[in-house]
Short mmCIF file of C-alpha atoms in Angstrom, two decimals:
data_model
loop_
_atom_site.label_atom_id
_atom_site.label_comp_id
_atom_site.label_asym_id
_atom_site.label_seq_id
_atom_site.Cartn_x
_atom_site.Cartn_y
_atom_site.Cartn_z
CA ILE A 1 -16.08 -39.13 32.66
CA PHE A 2 -15.42 -35.77 33.79
CA HIS A 3 -14.46 -32.54 32.40
CA ASP A 4 -14.80 -28.98 33.06
CA LEU A 5 -15.57 -28.14 29.75
CA TYR A 6 -18.09 -31.09 28.92
CA PRO A 7 -21.66 -32.40 30.33
CA PRO A 8 -20.56 -35.71 32.03
CA ARG A 9 -20.62 -39.09 29.84
CA LYS A 10 -21.15 -42.69 30.67
CA LEU A 11 -18.92 -45.33 29.15
CA THR A 12 -20.19 -48.59 29.23
CA ARG A 13 -18.77 -52.14 28.38
CA THR A 14 -20.87 -55.16 27.55
CA SER A 15 -18.06 -57.44 25.79
CA HIS A 16 -15.03 -57.41 24.81
CA THR A 17 -15.97 -55.63 21.49
CA SER A 18 -18.98 -53.59 22.42
CA TRP A 19 -18.06 -50.06 24.01
CA THR A 20 -20.90 -47.12 23.90
CA ILE A 21 -20.66 -43.42 25.22
CA THR A 22 -23.67 -41.74 25.96
CA ASP A 23 -24.61 -38.67 27.28
CA ILE A 24 -26.07 -38.61 30.89
CA THR A 25 -29.43 -37.85 31.15
CA PHE A 26 -30.58 -36.55 35.08
CA GLY A 27 -33.01 -37.17 36.86
CA ALA A 28 -35.04 -39.71 39.33
CA GLY A 29 -33.85 -43.47 38.28
CA GLN A 30 -38.29 -43.85 38.00
CA ALA A 31 -40.17 -42.37 36.40
CA ALA A 32 -43.25 -40.25 37.25
CA PRO A 33 -46.80 -41.57 36.38
CA THR A 34 -48.69 -39.40 34.28
CA ALA A 35 -52.56 -38.35 33.27
CA LEU A 36 -53.96 -38.06 36.33
CA THR A 37 -57.54 -37.52 37.22
CA GLY A 38 -60.03 -36.79 40.10
CA SER A 39 -63.13 -34.41 40.14
CA GLY A 40 -63.91 -32.00 42.69
CA THR A 41 -62.92 -28.30 43.70
CA ALA A 42 -61.46 -28.43 46.92
CA PHE A 43 -57.75 -29.27 47.23
CA THR A 44 -54.53 -29.76 45.07
CA TYR A 45 -53.42 -33.26 44.41
CA GLY A 46 -50.57 -35.33 43.02
CA VAL A 47 -48.89 -39.03 43.13
CA THR A 48 -45.53 -39.72 42.73
CA ALA A 49 -44.00 -43.90 41.82
CA VAL A 50 -41.87 -45.53 44.02
CA SER A 51 -39.21 -47.92 42.88
CA ALA A 52 -38.11 -51.24 44.72
CA ASN A 53 -34.97 -49.57 45.98
CA GLU A 54 -36.63 -46.77 47.66
CA ILE A 55 -36.18 -44.06 44.36
CA GLU A 56 -39.03 -41.56 43.95
CA SER A 57 -39.95 -39.57 41.22
CA VAL A 58 -40.91 -36.17 40.61
CA VAL A 59 -44.75 -35.53 41.43
CA SER A 60 -46.60 -36.03 38.40
CA ASN A 61 -49.59 -33.28 37.10
CA SER A 62 -52.00 -31.59 39.31
CA VAL A 63 -55.57 -32.00 39.78
CA VAL A 64 -57.96 -30.36 41.51
CA ALA A 65 -60.33 -33.31 43.47
CA ASN A 66 -62.69 -33.30 46.69
CA ARG A 67 -62.13 -35.30 49.75
CA GLY A 68 -63.73 -39.08 49.42
CA ASN A 69 -63.84 -38.66 45.60
CA THR A 70 -61.19 -41.11 43.28
CA LEU A 71 -57.70 -40.21 41.67
CA SER A 72 -56.71 -41.76 38.61
CA TRP A 73 -53.44 -42.06 36.94
CA THR A 74 -51.73 -43.68 33.81
CA ALA A 75 -48.47 -46.16 35.37
CA PRO A 76 -44.84 -45.04 34.16
CA THR A 77 -43.06 -46.46 31.28
CA GLY A 78 -40.26 -48.95 32.10
CA THR A 79 -39.71 -50.61 35.28
CA ALA A 80 -43.10 -50.34 37.37
CA PRO A 81 -43.27 -48.92 40.27
CA SER A 82 -43.33 -50.64 44.05
CA TYR A 83 -46.25 -48.59 45.15
CA TYR A 84 -47.22 -44.31 44.46
CA ARG A 85 -47.31 -41.82 47.23
CA VAL A 86 -50.16 -39.38 47.09
CA TYR A 87 -49.70 -35.65 48.54
CA GLU A 88 -52.14 -33.42 49.27
CA GLN A 89 -51.06 -29.44 48.63
CA ASP A 90 -51.85 -26.62 51.43
CA THR A 91 -54.10 -24.28 49.50
CA GLY A 92 -52.08 -21.06 51.02
CA THR A 93 -48.24 -22.46 50.84
CA GLY A 94 -48.56 -24.23 47.95
CA THR A 95 -46.53 -27.46 49.71
CA TRP A 96 -47.12 -31.06 49.72
CA TYR A 97 -47.93 -33.49 52.53
CA TYR A 98 -48.69 -36.83 51.76
CA ILE A 99 -51.92 -38.23 52.84
CA GLY A 100 -51.02 -42.17 51.70
CA LYS A 101 -49.93 -44.92 49.10
CA ALA A 102 -51.82 -46.92 46.56
CA THR A 103 -50.12 -49.99 45.08
CA GLY A 104 -52.26 -50.14 42.17
CA VAL A 105 -53.41 -47.20 39.81
CA SER A 106 -56.21 -45.12 41.35
CA TYR A 107 -56.62 -44.09 44.81
CA VAL A 108 -60.21 -43.25 46.87
CA ILE A 109 -58.99 -40.22 48.64
CA PRO A 110 -60.02 -40.11 52.47
CA SER A 111 -62.49 -37.98 53.74
CA SER A 112 -60.23 -37.40 56.88
CA VAL A 113 -57.07 -36.44 55.54
CA ASN A 114 -54.02 -37.04 58.00
CA ARG A 115 -51.25 -35.14 56.31
CA ASP A 116 -47.53 -36.01 56.95
CA ASP A 117 -45.76 -32.69 56.50
CA THR A 118 -42.56 -34.95 57.16
CA ILE A 119 -42.42 -36.71 53.38
CA ALA A 120 -42.90 -34.40 50.33
CA PRO A 121 -42.07 -35.34 47.06
CA PRO A 122 -38.82 -34.68 45.51
CA ASN A 123 -38.06 -31.23 43.25
CA ALA A 124 -36.46 -31.44 39.97
CA ILE A 125 -32.92 -30.29 40.21
CA SER A 126 -31.09 -29.42 37.42
CA GLN A 127 -27.94 -28.57 38.62
CA PHE A 128 -25.22 -29.30 35.47
CA SER A 129 -27.46 -27.68 32.58
CA SER A 130 -25.30 -24.56 31.77
CA GLY A 131 -21.59 -23.54 30.84
CA GLY A 132 -19.44 -22.93 33.51
CA ASN A 133 -21.35 -25.42 36.02
CA GLU A 134 -20.00 -28.87 34.63
CA PRO A 135 -18.12 -31.23 37.26
CA ALA A 136 -14.99 -32.44 36.52
CA VAL A 137 -14.76 -34.56 39.27
CA GLY A 138 -16.57 -37.14 40.26
CA ALA A 139 -16.38 -40.37 42.45
CA PHE A 140 -18.70 -43.13 44.53
CA PHE A 141 -19.17 -42.76 47.98
CA ASP A 142 -21.96 -44.37 50.29
CA GLN A 143 -23.88 -45.86 47.56
CA ARG A 144 -23.83 -42.07 45.98
CA LEU A 145 -22.15 -40.61 43.03
CA ILE A 146 -20.12 -37.61 44.24
CA TYR A 147 -19.77 -34.66 41.34
CA ALA A 148 -17.62 -31.75 42.24
CA ARG A 149 -15.28 -29.04 41.11
CA THR A 150 -17.13 -26.92 38.83
CA ASP A 151 -15.71 -23.76 37.22
CA ASN A 152 -18.27 -21.68 38.85
CA LYS A 153 -18.25 -23.65 41.99
CA PRO A 154 -14.53 -25.43 42.34
CA GLN A 155 -14.69 -25.93 45.76
CA THR A 156 -18.60 -27.37 45.63
CA LEU A 157 -19.19 -31.08 46.01
CA PHE A 158 -23.02 -32.55 44.76
CA GLY A 159 -23.71 -35.75 45.87
CA SER A 160 -26.81 -37.92 43.78
CA VAL A 161 -29.95 -39.11 46.09
CA VAL A 162 -29.08 -42.94 47.47
CA GLY A 163 -29.08 -45.40 45.08
CA ASP A 164 -29.93 -43.50 42.19
CA PHE A 165 -26.55 -41.72 40.66
CA TYR A 166 -27.95 -39.35 37.96
CA ASN A 167 -30.54 -38.36 40.22
CA LEU A 168 -29.86 -34.25 42.16
CA ASN A 169 -33.60 -34.39 43.30
CA TYR A 170 -34.13 -33.24 46.37
CA SER A 171 -37.32 -32.45 48.78
CA SER A 172 -38.91 -30.16 50.95
CA PRO A 173 -38.79 -31.09 54.23
CA VAL A 174 -35.20 -32.63 52.99
CA GLN A 175 -35.32 -36.23 53.40
CA ASP A 176 -32.07 -38.09 54.06
CA ASN A 177 -31.75 -40.47 51.13
CA ASP A 178 -31.76 -36.96 49.23
CA ALA A 179 -29.01 -34.98 46.70
CA PHE A 180 -26.70 -32.91 48.75
CA GLN A 181 -24.17 -30.45 48.03
CA PHE A 182 -21.70 -28.70 50.40
CA THR A 183 -18.68 -26.25 49.47
CA ILE A 184 -15.44 -26.33 51.71
CA ASN A 185 -15.15 -23.71 53.41
CA SER A 186 -11.46 -22.44 53.21
CA THR A 187 -9.43 -18.78 53.54
CA GLU A 188 -8.15 -19.56 50.00
CA VAL A 189 -9.61 -21.22 46.83
CA ASN A 190 -8.40 -24.64 46.00
CA GLU A 191 -9.98 -26.45 43.18
CA ILE A 192 -11.07 -29.94 44.02
CA HIS A 193 -8.69 -32.33 41.84
CA TRP A 194 -10.11 -35.98 43.00
CA ILE A 195 -11.85 -37.65 45.76
CA THR A 196 -11.05 -41.32 47.28
CA SER A 197 -13.17 -43.24 49.15
CA LEU A 198 -12.14 -45.14 52.26
CA ALA A 199 -13.74 -45.67 55.09
CA PHE A 200 -14.83 -41.92 54.64
CA CYS A 201 -14.45 -40.05 51.83
CA ILE A 202 -11.23 -38.67 51.43
CA ILE A 203 -11.18 -35.10 49.14
CA PHE A 204 -7.57 -33.88 47.31
CA THR A 205 -7.71 -30.35 46.62
CA SER A 206 -5.03 -28.43 44.63
CA GLY A 207 -3.44 -27.01 48.45
CA GLY A 208 -5.01 -29.71 51.07
CA GLU A 209 -6.95 -32.99 52.05
CA TRP A 210 -9.91 -32.87 53.45
CA LEU A 211 -12.22 -35.31 54.62
CA MET A 212 -15.74 -35.89 54.54
CA GLN A 213 -17.69 -38.31 57.42
CA PRO A 214 -21.16 -38.03 58.45
CA GLY A 215 -22.10 -36.00 61.38
CA GLY A 216 -22.99 -35.75 64.80
CA ASN A 217 -23.48 -39.66 65.67
CA ASN A 218 -24.81 -40.38 61.96
CA THR A 219 -23.48 -43.70 60.65
CA THR A 220 -23.73 -41.92 57.20
CA ILE A 221 -23.68 -38.45 55.25
CA THR A 222 -26.77 -36.75 54.55
CA PRO A 223 -27.56 -33.41 53.40
CA THR A 224 -28.31 -32.22 57.16
CA SER A 225 -25.59 -34.23 58.17
CA VAL A 226 -21.96 -33.59 57.84
CA SER A 227 -18.86 -32.78 58.71
CA ILE A 228 -15.36 -31.60 56.67
CA LYS A 229 -12.48 -30.90 58.20
CA VAL A 230 -8.94 -30.46 57.00
CA GLN A 231 -6.30 -32.95 57.46
CA SER A 232 -3.32 -31.79 55.39
CA ARG A 233 -2.40 -28.81 53.99
CA TRP A 234 -0.32 -30.57 51.04
CA GLY A 235 -1.84 -30.49 48.07
CA CYS A 236 -2.78 -32.87 45.12
CA ALA A 237 -1.44 -32.49 41.42
CA ASN A 238 -3.70 -33.40 39.14
CA VAL A 239 -2.91 -37.14 38.52
CA ARG A 240 -5.35 -39.60 39.94
CA PRO A 241 -4.40 -40.57 44.01
CA ILE A 242 -4.08 -45.06 44.27
CA VAL A 243 -5.44 -46.70 47.25
CA ILE A 244 -2.75 -49.13 48.64
CA GLY A 245 -4.83 -51.37 51.02
CA ASN A 246 -5.93 -48.64 53.89
CA ALA A 247 -4.22 -45.96 53.15
CA VAL A 248 -4.15 -43.14 49.62
CA ILE A 249 -0.69 -42.43 48.53
CA PHE A 250 -0.67 -39.35 46.47
CA VAL A 251 1.27 -36.63 44.13
CA LEU A 252 1.81 -33.50 44.90
CA GLY A 253 1.33 -30.75 43.97
CA SER A 254 4.61 -29.86 41.93
CA SER A 255 4.69 -33.03 40.93
CA ARG A 256 8.05 -33.57 42.58
CA ALA A 257 7.53 -35.80 45.59
CA VAL A 258 4.70 -38.47 46.51
CA ARG A 259 3.10 -38.58 49.97
CA ASN A 260 1.46 -41.17 51.37
CA LEU A 261 -2.17 -40.81 53.50
CA ALA A 262 -3.67 -43.58 55.68
CA TYR A 263 -6.01 -42.93 59.38
CA SER A 264 -3.21 -42.55 62.84
CA LEU A 265 -5.21 -43.52 65.71
CA GLY A 266 -3.19 -41.25 67.63
CA ASP A 267 -3.63 -38.37 66.07
CA ASP A 268 -7.11 -39.06 65.29
CA ALA A 269 -6.91 -38.32 61.82
CA TYR A 270 -5.27 -38.93 58.45
CA THR A 271 -1.42 -38.19 58.48
CA GLY A 272 1.39 -39.74 56.06
CA THR A 273 4.91 -39.36 55.46
CA ASP A 274 6.91 -38.31 52.29
CA VAL A 275 7.94 -41.90 50.23
CA SER A 276 9.92 -40.28 47.60
CA ILE A 277 12.56 -38.42 49.89
CA LEU A 278 15.29 -41.24 49.96
CA ALA A 279 15.07 -40.98 45.93
CA ALA A 280 14.66 -37.19 45.42
CA HIS A 281 17.41 -37.43 43.01
CA LEU A 282 14.28 -39.16 41.10
CA PHE A 283 12.59 -35.95 41.01
CA GLU A 284 15.01 -33.03 40.71
CA ALA A 285 14.54 -32.15 37.62
CA ASN A 286 11.31 -33.77 36.46
CA GLY A 287 7.38 -34.84 37.81
CA ILE A 288 5.26 -37.68 37.93
CA LEU A 289 2.40 -37.09 34.65
CA ASP A 290 1.16 -40.55 34.97
CA TRP A 291 0.90 -43.47 37.08
CA SER A 292 -0.51 -46.89 38.20
CA TYR A 293 -0.23 -49.92 40.99
CA GLN A 294 0.16 -53.31 40.46
CA GLN A 295 -0.55 -54.88 43.50
CA PHE A 296 0.94 -58.92 42.72
CA PRO A 297 3.52 -60.42 42.68
CA ASP A 298 5.44 -57.50 44.14
CA SER A 299 3.42 -54.32 45.01
CA VAL A 300 5.23 -52.10 42.84
CA VAL A 301 3.82 -48.46 41.88
CA TRP A 302 4.54 -47.89 38.09
CA ALA A 303 4.84 -44.24 37.24
CA ILE A 304 6.07 -42.17 34.35
CA ARG A 305 7.92 -38.79 34.46
CA ASP A 306 7.40 -36.09 32.22
CA ASP A 307 11.09 -37.18 30.24
CA GLY A 308 9.32 -40.46 29.01
CA THR A 309 11.68 -42.34 31.97
CA LEU A 310 8.96 -44.91 34.15
CA LEU A 311 9.73 -45.48 37.90
CA GLY A 312 8.73 -48.22 39.62
CA MET A 313 7.87 -47.76 43.74
CA THR A 314 7.71 -51.52 45.41
CA TYR A 315 6.15 -50.35 48.26
CA LEU A 316 4.91 -52.33 51.46
CA ALA A 317 3.76 -50.46 53.87
CA GLU A 318 3.16 -53.44 56.63
CA GLN A 319 6.67 -53.89 56.17
CA LYS A 320 8.07 -50.46 55.76
CA VAL A 321 9.49 -50.93 52.51
CA VAL A 322 9.33 -48.40 50.20
CA GLY A 323 12.01 -48.82 46.99
CA TRP A 324 12.19 -46.36 44.44
CA HIS A 325 13.88 -47.83 40.41
CA ARG A 326 14.25 -46.13 37.53
CA HIS A 327 13.65 -47.53 33.75
CA SER A 328 14.28 -46.34 30.75
CA THR A 329 13.92 -47.64 27.11
CA ASP A 330 14.81 -46.69 23.30
CA GLY A 331 11.63 -44.30 23.39
CA PHE A 332 9.03 -41.91 25.70
CA PHE A 333 7.35 -44.11 27.59
CA GLU A 334 3.64 -41.39 27.72
CA SER A 335 0.75 -44.20 29.64
CA VAL A 336 0.53 -46.68 31.66
CA ALA A 337 -2.37 -48.55 33.38
CA THR A 338 -2.58 -52.18 35.55
CA LEU A 339 -5.06 -54.77 34.56
CA LYS A 340 -6.24 -57.89 36.63
CA THR A 341 -6.65 -61.30 35.35
CA GLY A 342 -7.89 -64.70 36.08
CA GLY A 343 -4.47 -65.87 36.63
CA GLY A 344 -3.97 -63.91 39.71
CA GLU A 345 -0.88 -61.45 38.27
CA ASP A 346 -1.67 -58.28 37.84
CA GLN A 347 -0.27 -57.14 33.80
CA VAL A 348 1.57 -53.64 32.94
CA TRP A 349 0.46 -52.35 30.06
CA VAL A 350 2.47 -48.96 28.71
CA ILE A 351 2.34 -46.45 25.70
CA VAL A 352 5.80 -46.14 23.91
CA ARG A 353 6.55 -43.68 21.66
CA ARG A 354 9.81 -44.68 19.42
CA THR A 355 11.96 -43.71 16.86
CA ILE A 356 11.73 -46.80 14.27
CA ASN A 357 13.92 -46.50 11.03
CA GLY A 358 13.19 -42.09 10.86
CA VAL A 359 9.21 -42.62 11.83
CA THR A 360 7.68 -42.06 14.86
CA LYS A 361 5.77 -44.77 16.32
CA ARG A 362 3.81 -45.72 19.31
CA TYR A 363 3.68 -48.83 20.55
CA VAL A 364 1.28 -50.49 23.33
CA GLU A 365 3.89 -53.08 25.37
CA LEU A 366 2.47 -55.35 27.66
CA PHE A 367 5.14 -56.09 30.34
CA ALA A 368 6.28 -60.23 30.53
CA SER A 369 5.72 -62.71 33.23
CA ARG A 370 8.97 -62.90 35.49
CA GLN A 371 7.27 -66.43 36.84
CA LEU A 372 9.94 -68.09 35.08
CA THR A 373 10.48 -72.43 35.36
CA ASN A 374 12.55 -72.31 32.01
CA VAL A 375 14.94 -69.98 30.96
CA VAL A 376 14.42 -70.84 27.16
CA ASN A 377 10.94 -68.67 27.65
CA ALA A 378 12.96 -65.91 29.38
CA PHE A 379 11.67 -62.30 27.61
CA PHE A 380 14.01 -59.09 29.10
CA VAL A 381 13.28 -57.00 25.62
CA ASP A 382 11.85 -54.17 25.04
CA ALA A 383 9.00 -54.07 22.40
CA GLY A 384 9.53 -57.76 22.02
CA LEU A 385 8.11 -60.55 20.24
CA THR A 386 8.68 -64.01 20.62
CA TYR A 387 8.94 -67.18 17.85
CA ASN A 388 7.92 -70.81 18.63
CA GLY A 389 7.49 -73.42 16.02
CA ALA A 390 9.71 -75.64 14.34
CA PRO A 391 13.47 -75.16 14.43
CA ALA A 392 14.46 -72.20 11.89
CA THR A 393 17.32 -69.50 11.38
CA VAL A 394 15.26 -66.84 9.77
CA ILE A 395 12.83 -65.14 12.10
CA SER A 396 10.14 -62.86 10.44
CA GLY A 397 7.54 -60.41 11.17
CA LEU A 398 10.39 -57.69 13.10
CA GLY A 399 9.10 -54.66 10.86
CA HIS A 400 8.27 -52.91 14.10
CA LEU A 401 11.62 -53.15 15.09
CA GLU A 402 14.01 -52.38 11.51
CA GLY A 403 16.69 -51.35 11.61
CA LYS A 404 17.62 -51.25 15.58
CA ALA A 405 20.32 -53.73 16.90
CA VAL A 406 18.55 -56.11 19.01
CA ALA A 407 19.02 -58.85 22.14
CA VAL A 408 18.33 -62.01 21.04
CA LEU A 409 17.63 -65.26 23.49
CA ALA A 410 17.22 -68.42 21.17
CA ASP A 411 16.29 -71.46 23.14
CA GLY A 412 17.74 -70.04 25.90
CA ASN A 413 20.60 -69.25 24.62
CA VAL A 414 22.21 -65.64 23.69
CA ILE A 415 22.70 -64.39 19.71
CA PRO A 416 24.56 -61.13 19.85
CA GLY A 417 25.49 -58.32 17.11
CA LEU A 418 21.92 -58.92 14.70
CA THR A 419 20.25 -56.18 13.59
CA VAL A 420 16.43 -56.26 11.70
CA SER A 421 16.89 -55.54 8.34
CA GLY A 422 13.78 -55.99 5.58
CA GLY A 423 11.43 -57.20 8.74
CA SER A 424 13.66 -59.86 9.80
CA ILE A 425 17.08 -61.22 11.40
CA THR A 426 19.02 -64.82 10.41
CA LEU A 427 20.42 -66.40 13.16
CA PRO A 428 23.64 -68.67 13.02
CA ASN A 429 21.54 -72.01 14.41
CA ALA A 430 17.70 -72.34 14.00
CA ALA A 431 16.07 -72.34 17.29
CA SER A 432 12.56 -73.48 18.21
CA ILE A 433 12.00 -70.76 20.48
CA VAL A 434 13.48 -67.53 19.72
CA THR A 435 13.02 -64.36 21.43
CA VAL A 436 13.63 -60.68 20.06
CA GLY A 437 13.56 -57.07 20.86
CA LEU A 438 15.28 -54.17 21.89
CA PRO A 439 18.42 -54.37 24.21
CA TYR A 440 18.52 -52.98 27.97
CA ILE A 441 21.17 -53.16 31.00
CA CYS A 442 20.25 -53.83 34.00
CA ASP A 443 22.20 -52.21 36.48
CA LEU A 444 22.00 -52.72 40.74
CA GLU A 445 24.12 -49.78 42.91
CA THR A 446 24.29 -50.49 46.80
CA LEU A 447 25.24 -47.12 48.81
CA ASP A 448 28.12 -47.35 50.15
CA PHE A 449 28.31 -49.97 53.51
CA THR A 450 29.30 -48.86 55.99
CA THR A 451 29.45 -49.88 59.92
CA ALA A 452 30.58 -49.37 63.53
CA THR A 453 34.23 -50.05 64.65
CA GLN A 454 36.23 -49.08 67.63
CA GLN A 455 37.82 -46.30 65.76
CA GLY A 456 34.15 -44.80 64.53
CA GLU A 457 32.29 -45.23 61.14
CA ILE A 458 34.43 -46.56 58.45
CA ILE A 459 33.21 -43.55 56.02
CA GLY A 460 36.33 -41.49 56.02
CA LYS A 461 38.61 -43.86 56.16
CA ASN A 462 40.24 -46.32 53.84
CA ARG A 463 38.64 -48.94 52.85
CA GLN A 464 38.08 -51.75 50.12
CA ILE A 465 35.76 -54.63 49.41
CA THR A 466 37.81 -57.72 49.53
CA SER A 467 35.41 -59.95 48.74
CA VAL A 468 31.32 -60.12 48.17
CA ASN A 469 28.56 -62.79 48.64
CA VAL A 470 25.09 -62.51 46.21
CA SER A 471 22.01 -64.62 47.03
CA VAL A 472 20.46 -65.02 44.08
CA ARG A 473 17.13 -66.93 42.83
CA ASN A 474 16.36 -67.71 38.89
CA THR A 475 19.69 -65.95 37.92
CA ARG A 476 21.44 -66.57 34.46
CA GLU A 477 23.94 -63.78 35.06
CA LEU A 478 25.95 -61.70 36.65
CA PHE A 479 28.49 -59.05 36.36
CA VAL A 480 30.05 -57.65 39.64
CA GLY A 481 32.27 -55.11 40.53
CA PRO A 482 33.14 -51.39 42.47
CA ASP A 483 32.11 -49.75 38.91
CA ALA A 484 31.81 -50.00 35.28
CA ASP A 485 35.01 -50.24 34.33
CA HIS A 486 35.75 -53.14 36.47
CA LEU A 487 33.24 -55.17 36.72
CA THR A 488 33.73 -59.75 36.83
CA GLU A 489 31.73 -61.77 35.10
CA VAL A 490 30.51 -64.47 37.87
CA PRO A 491 30.49 -68.24 36.17
CA PHE A 492 26.91 -69.74 36.06
CA ARG A 493 27.21 -72.85 33.56
CA THR A 494 28.79 -76.47 34.91
CA ASN A 495 27.94 -79.49 33.48
CA GLU A 496 25.52 -78.38 30.66
CA ASP A 497 26.15 -80.85 27.51
CA TYR A 498 26.80 -78.97 24.43
CA GLY A 499 24.30 -76.53 22.89
CA VAL A 500 22.15 -76.77 26.16
CA PRO A 501 21.49 -73.54 27.45
CA THR A 502 23.09 -72.85 30.64
CA ALA A 503 20.40 -73.50 33.50
CA MET A 504 19.14 -71.06 35.56
CA PHE A 505 21.00 -70.74 39.49
CA THR A 506 19.68 -70.66 42.63
CA GLY A 507 21.76 -70.20 45.93
CA ALA A 508 24.93 -67.66 47.20
CA LYS A 509 27.81 -66.40 44.89
CA SER A 510 30.95 -65.52 45.99
CA LEU A 511 33.60 -63.23 44.83
CA ILE A 512 37.15 -62.88 45.80
CA SER A 513 39.43 -60.26 45.69
CA LEU A 514 37.65 -58.79 42.28
CA PHE A 515 37.26 -55.17 43.81
CA PRO A 516 40.65 -53.01 42.98
CA GLY A 517 40.45 -50.01 44.08
CA ASP A 518 41.44 -45.75 45.60
CA GLY A 519 40.94 -47.15 48.67
CA THR A 520 37.96 -44.98 49.51
CA ALA A 521 34.75 -46.81 47.98
CA SER A 522 32.22 -49.25 49.39
CA SER A 523 29.50 -50.27 47.20
CA VAL A 524 29.17 -52.81 45.31
CA LEU A 525 27.28 -52.66 41.82
CA ILE A 526 25.85 -55.96 40.19
CA ARG A 527 25.11 -55.78 36.01
CA VAL A 528 23.11 -57.50 33.90
CA LYS A 529 23.93 -57.11 29.96
CA ASN A 530 22.21 -59.59 28.38
CA PRO A 531 18.45 -60.90 27.75
CA VAL A 532 18.46 -63.29 30.85
CA PRO A 533 16.71 -63.32 34.37
CA CYS A 534 18.13 -62.16 37.45
CA THR A 535 16.91 -61.45 40.57
CA VAL A 536 19.22 -61.15 43.50
CA GLN A 537 17.56 -61.92 47.29
CA GLN A 538 20.95 -60.69 49.52
CA ILE A 539 24.11 -58.82 49.24
CA ALA A 540 26.98 -59.25 51.57
CA ALA A 541 30.35 -57.81 51.36
CA THR A 542 33.72 -57.72 53.70
CA ILE A 543 35.80 -54.70 53.67
CA GLN A 544 38.87 -54.14 54.60
CA VAL A 545 39.17 -50.75 56.91
CA GLY A 546 42.69 -49.11 57.04
CA ASP A 547 43.57 -46.07 58.78
CA VAL A 548 43.22 -42.31 57.20
#
């Protein structure tokens, strides 16, 4: 967890009810040996411990000894190292040189030492030890934890030692797996907002998008091999980018537009498009504060606008499908998160601020699944609960909706006109499965249908829809018309017995001569007023066109 005013913290979950938050202790994951001893007066020696995954500690205490004599030390506490490295120090420069390794806690110094100047012990580094040096951004990439954006260095990235996420040590001469520090060189100071990992590391700043990748012919980033190049100059808001497949979507700095970013072979760079431009009216006065991605079943990005409205973006890049939808409630959406489950369908959770009986409440609410096999299990209400038990007329436990007019589905039948009083409602007839919650109206409105004729496009001509064919799946209600004032209910009930709820319908419904109008409109409005399912798969219309 990162914040520019506090040192980084680590949140650990070991069970559903066991969570701990701790300060991060920076340093090598492998502890150093202690109590190094030796005899003599010629050279200075030090020892490091190396773990099984090649994480090297800092050097032990140093001692003076003669070649040919024996060095001894105490093994570090905690996990036993895989082996030890022994270093000799140059008396003139103070530089350490590697001279050998040991698997035990002693080492006989050769009488003739071959110094290896390519290996040196790591230096203990403390990057984030003072005010103004706390990193505000972090992400994993290439087996490193990348820290970034301190107040003192807003464009600098700090990479940990490979495989040792809290180790910022480095050696001299530098090793490929050492920690690194890189600063984005730009004509403007654009602080780093987010880091995202794909094939390479994408860095989102307040003024542009940058790609960090290995330099030259290297296959991995090292302290001496890195390339950081700008990909675009849009700038990212303080809303975490979302990875979908092999692309990233991000909110622009204004918070009022969304772009995608993916690798383009033709451009040999990461490029993208504005995926909110066809729904620009949703962002004219309000921006995105929070969002999360529900991959299955419908690939939807759920975004919360700063006015408490919930937006959805159905996003299927390979099919070139981007569709925005708006969701309002009797309240104010504040936060959204998604959770993968063992059942395969991603859950969507929201925090909603509501006014209940004159008191402000915040509710944690979970989106119900739309995968239905029986209408009695339909759940199309907000802040709702379901009673499932012996037939009853009084449904209690509804204090969270006190004083609210509610939508009710009882054994698959819509019960209108009920209000919660004393935490309960009373049904006109006993029911076994009852869903109660805040009502909402669902609208689907097409753009004006348009097509070319021998006389040109029909837009600008007298036109009227004379029939509509709507293909639906698992649907129980449709009101169809040219606008909200001219809606016709589509019949769904067939030969069900009295008291048996109307079954869900899959197929096509045709409506003829239901569209009065002034001859200038050619759009269709579909509405669902009650807490029952509706899935529209296709709309086809017949349009009568005349002269202006």
